Amino acid sequence: VVGWAPTADTLALAENKCTKQRFQGYTIVQPTVNTGNANNDALKTLLDGDADAMWVYADQVKQYQCGPGVTANWDCDMWAGFGTNFSYIQTGLFGHAQAGTTLALSKKGSGLKEILDPC
């Protein structure tokens, strides 16, 4: 998803759970539509058949559910197609997190800095 984490460059750092190798041999496709919402654009591109997969956080669908009290700037009907029109594959990919996109907060003196950055 353009402009959102995980970023396209981090896909190469993630392990394909089927092959036990890093992802390779893919082409990053830019969205073929512009709805003004990058996540909508990516999902619509996928659903239109212009892409085979979408690199997105595992909670994206949950964040884009609509209901009472939700003011959505996304296509509620499209995202409601989860489980019918689209689904997740290969969840639990954490290679992108090791690329420096993870923020850690801890109490001063906890020793977490030494654990995360021993060098």
PDB file of C-alpha atoms in Angstrom:
ATOM      1  CA  VAL A   1       0.000   0.000   0.000  1.00  0.00           C
ATOM      2  CA  VAL A   2       1.651   3.207  -1.172  1.00  0.00           C
ATOM      3  CA  GLY A   3       2.676   5.437   1.729  1.00  0.00           C
ATOM      4  CA  TRP A   4       1.805   2.906   4.447  1.00  0.00           C
ATOM      5  CA  ALA A   5       3.844   0.440   6.455  1.00  0.00           C
ATOM      6  CA  PRO A   6       4.915  -2.198   5.820  1.00  0.00           C
ATOM      7  CA  THR A   7       6.650  -0.547   2.878  1.00  0.00           C
ATOM      8  CA  ALA A   8       7.243  -2.301  -0.439  1.00  0.00           C
ATOM      9  CA  ASP A   9      11.007  -2.527   0.095  1.00  0.00           C
ATOM     10  CA  THR A  10      10.528  -4.663   3.211  1.00  0.00           C
ATOM     11  CA  LEU A  11       8.763  -7.509   1.374  1.00  0.00           C
ATOM     12  CA  ALA A  12      12.195  -8.780   0.307  1.00  0.00           C
ATOM     13  CA  LEU A  13      13.088  -9.174   4.002  1.00  0.00           C
ATOM     14  CA  ALA A  14      10.108 -11.389   4.832  1.00  0.00           C
ATOM     15  CA  GLU A  15      10.206 -15.181   4.682  1.00  0.00           C
ATOM     16  CA  ASN A  16       7.764 -16.983   2.418  1.00  0.00           C
ATOM     17  CA  LYS A  17       6.308 -19.561   4.833  1.00  0.00           C
ATOM     18  CA  CYS A  18       5.775 -22.052   1.979  1.00  0.00           C
ATOM     19  CA  THR A  19       9.333 -22.037   0.591  1.00  0.00           C
ATOM     20  CA  LYS A  20      11.197 -21.025   3.785  1.00  0.00           C
ATOM     21  CA  GLN A  21      13.054 -18.500   1.613  1.00  0.00           C
ATOM     22  CA  ARG A  22      12.742 -14.744   1.360  1.00  0.00           C
ATOM     23  CA  PHE A  23      10.209 -13.473  -1.157  1.00  0.00           C
ATOM     24  CA  GLN A  24      11.712 -12.947  -4.587  1.00  0.00           C
ATOM     25  CA  GLY A  25      10.758 -12.755  -8.247  1.00  0.00           C
ATOM     26  CA  TYR A  26       7.812 -10.427  -7.722  1.00  0.00           C
ATOM     27  CA  THR A  27       6.932  -7.094  -9.280  1.00  0.00           C
ATOM     28  CA  ILE A  28       5.576  -4.210  -7.223  1.00  0.00           C
ATOM     29  CA  VAL A  29       2.468  -2.859  -8.940  1.00  0.00           C
ATOM     30  CA  GLN A  30       1.285   0.685  -8.392  1.00  0.00           C
ATOM     31  CA  PRO A  31      -2.468   1.089  -7.864  1.00  0.00           C
ATOM     32  CA  THR A  32      -4.483   1.311 -11.060  1.00  0.00           C
ATOM     33  CA  VAL A  33      -7.157   3.480  -9.408  1.00  0.00           C
ATOM     34  CA  ASN A  34      -7.110   6.637  -7.311  1.00  0.00           C
ATOM     35  CA  THR A  35      -9.907   6.909  -4.769  1.00  0.00           C
ATOM     36  CA  GLY A  36      -8.021   9.280  -2.483  1.00  0.00           C
ATOM     37  CA  ASN A  37      -7.405   6.448   0.021  1.00  0.00           C
ATOM     38  CA  ALA A  38      -4.231   4.393  -0.499  1.00  0.00           C
ATOM     39  CA  ASN A  39      -5.648   1.261   1.148  1.00  0.00           C
ATOM     40  CA  ASN A  40      -8.805   1.445  -0.987  1.00  0.00           C
ATOM     41  CA  ASP A  41      -6.622   1.918  -4.071  1.00  0.00           C
ATOM     42  CA  ALA A  42      -4.529  -1.155  -3.269  1.00  0.00           C
ATOM     43  CA  LEU A  43      -7.496  -3.405  -2.498  1.00  0.00           C
ATOM     44  CA  LYS A  44      -9.440  -2.225  -5.569  1.00  0.00           C
ATOM     45  CA  THR A  45      -6.372  -2.901  -7.729  1.00  0.00           C
ATOM     46  CA  LEU A  46      -6.247  -6.427  -6.283  1.00  0.00           C
ATOM     47  CA  LEU A  47      -9.984  -7.061  -6.699  1.00  0.00           C
ATOM     48  CA  ASP A  48      -9.917  -5.722 -10.272  1.00  0.00           C
ATOM     49  CA  GLY A  49      -7.281  -8.352 -11.094  1.00  0.00           C
ATOM     50  CA  ASP A  50      -4.490  -5.855 -11.711  1.00  0.00           C
ATOM     51  CA  ALA A  51      -2.416  -7.302  -8.841  1.00  0.00           C
ATOM     52  CA  ASP A  52      -2.072 -10.807  -7.409  1.00  0.00           C
ATOM     53  CA  ALA A  53      -1.464  -9.867  -3.773  1.00  0.00           C
ATOM     54  CA  MET A  54      -1.349  -6.911  -1.407  1.00  0.00           C
ATOM     55  CA  TRP A  55       1.392  -6.318   1.213  1.00  0.00           C
ATOM     56  CA  VAL A  56      -0.473  -4.997   4.258  1.00  0.00           C
ATOM     57  CA  TYR A  57      -0.574  -5.287   8.039  1.00  0.00           C
ATOM     58  CA  ALA A  58      -2.662  -8.179   9.337  1.00  0.00           C
ATOM     59  CA  ASP A  59      -5.101  -5.894  11.144  1.00  0.00           C
ATOM     60  CA  GLN A  60      -5.902  -3.709   8.124  1.00  0.00           C
ATOM     61  CA  VAL A  61      -9.282  -5.318   7.447  1.00  0.00           C
ATOM     62  CA  LYS A  62     -10.233  -4.992  11.103  1.00  0.00           C
ATOM     63  CA  GLN A  63      -9.334  -1.296  11.030  1.00  0.00           C
ATOM     64  CA  TYR A  64     -11.520  -0.787   7.948  1.00  0.00           C
ATOM     65  CA  GLN A  65     -14.721  -2.376   9.237  1.00  0.00           C
ATOM     66  CA  CYS A  66     -17.752  -0.127   9.307  1.00  0.00           C
ATOM     67  CA  GLY A  67     -20.575   0.022  11.767  1.00  0.00           C
ATOM     68  CA  PRO A  68     -22.407   2.291  14.173  1.00  0.00           C
ATOM     69  CA  GLY A  69     -20.329   5.285  15.179  1.00  0.00           C
ATOM     70  CA  VAL A  70     -17.730   4.775  12.430  1.00  0.00           C
ATOM     71  CA  THR A  71     -17.091   7.687  10.090  1.00  0.00           C
ATOM     72  CA  ALA A  72     -15.354   5.965   7.192  1.00  0.00           C
ATOM     73  CA  ASN A  73     -13.227   7.563   4.503  1.00  0.00           C
ATOM     74  CA  TRP A  74     -12.937   4.154   2.822  1.00  0.00           C
ATOM     75  CA  ASP A  75     -15.242   1.878   0.827  1.00  0.00           C
ATOM     76  CA  CYS A  76     -17.133  -0.053   3.513  1.00  0.00           C
ATOM     77  CA  ASP A  77     -18.779  -2.447   1.046  1.00  0.00           C
ATOM     78  CA  MET A  78     -15.462  -3.375  -0.577  1.00  0.00           C
ATOM     79  CA  TRP A  79     -13.737  -4.076   2.753  1.00  0.00           C
ATOM     80  CA  ALA A  80     -16.780  -6.063   3.936  1.00  0.00           C
ATOM     81  CA  GLY A  81     -15.847  -8.587   1.219  1.00  0.00           C
ATOM     82  CA  PHE A  82     -13.158 -10.032   3.494  1.00  0.00           C
ATOM     83  CA  GLY A  83     -13.531 -13.813   3.639  1.00  0.00           C
ATOM     84  CA  THR A  84     -15.663 -13.859   0.494  1.00  0.00           C
ATOM     85  CA  ASN A  85     -13.973 -11.705  -2.153  1.00  0.00           C
ATOM     86  CA  PHE A  86     -10.477 -11.671  -0.623  1.00  0.00           C
ATOM     87  CA  SER A  87      -8.608 -13.118   2.348  1.00  0.00           C
ATOM     88  CA  TYR A  88      -5.256 -13.139   4.067  1.00  0.00           C
ATOM     89  CA  ILE A  89      -2.444 -15.509   3.143  1.00  0.00           C
ATOM     90  CA  GLN A  90       0.938 -15.838   4.799  1.00  0.00           C
ATOM     91  CA  THR A  91       0.165 -14.035   8.062  1.00  0.00           C
ATOM     92  CA  GLY A  92       2.851 -13.851  10.730  1.00  0.00           C
ATOM     93  CA  LEU A  93       5.568 -12.332   8.547  1.00  0.00           C
ATOM     94  CA  PHE A  94       7.928 -10.395  10.789  1.00  0.00           C
ATOM     95  CA  GLY A  95      11.014  -9.909   8.606  1.00  0.00           C
ATOM     96  CA  HIS A  96       9.999  -6.313   7.861  1.00  0.00           C
ATOM     97  CA  ALA A  97      10.031  -5.556  11.599  1.00  0.00           C
ATOM     98  CA  GLN A  98      13.712  -6.449  11.755  1.00  0.00           C
ATOM     99  CA  ALA A  99      14.372  -3.813   9.110  1.00  0.00           C
ATOM    100  CA  GLY A 100      14.090  -0.983  11.611  1.00  0.00           C
ATOM    101  CA  THR A 101      10.397  -0.166  11.473  1.00  0.00           C
ATOM    102  CA  THR A 102       9.788  -1.200  15.078  1.00  0.00           C
ATOM    103  CA  LEU A 103       9.608   1.340  17.895  1.00  0.00           C
ATOM    104  CA  ALA A 104      10.269   0.217  21.451  1.00  0.00           C
ATOM    105  CA  LEU A 105       9.438   2.175  24.592  1.00  0.00           C
ATOM    106  CA  SER A 106      10.736   1.236  28.018  1.00  0.00           C
ATOM    107  CA  LYS A 107      11.680   2.670  31.382  1.00  0.00           C
ATOM    108  CA  LYS A 108      15.097   4.273  31.565  1.00  0.00           C
ATOM    109  CA  GLY A 109      17.627   1.764  32.870  1.00  0.00           C
ATOM    110  CA  SER A 110      15.508  -1.299  31.965  1.00  0.00           C
ATOM    111  CA  GLY A 111      18.259  -2.732  29.741  1.00  0.00           C
ATOM    112  CA  LEU A 112      16.002  -2.915  26.688  1.00  0.00           C
ATOM    113  CA  LYS A 113      18.347  -0.734  24.605  1.00  0.00           C
ATOM    114  CA  GLU A 114      21.174  -3.232  25.108  1.00  0.00           C
ATOM    115  CA  ILE A 115      18.907  -6.118  24.113  1.00  0.00           C
ATOM    116  CA  LEU A 116      17.624  -4.385  20.954  1.00  0.00           C
ATOM    117  CA  ASP A 117      20.944  -2.827  19.940  1.00  0.00           C
ATOM    118  CA  PRO A 118      23.823  -4.837  21.423  1.00  0.00           C
ATOM    119  CA  CYS A 119      26.369  -3.181  19.094  1.00  0.00           C
TER     120      CYS A 119
END
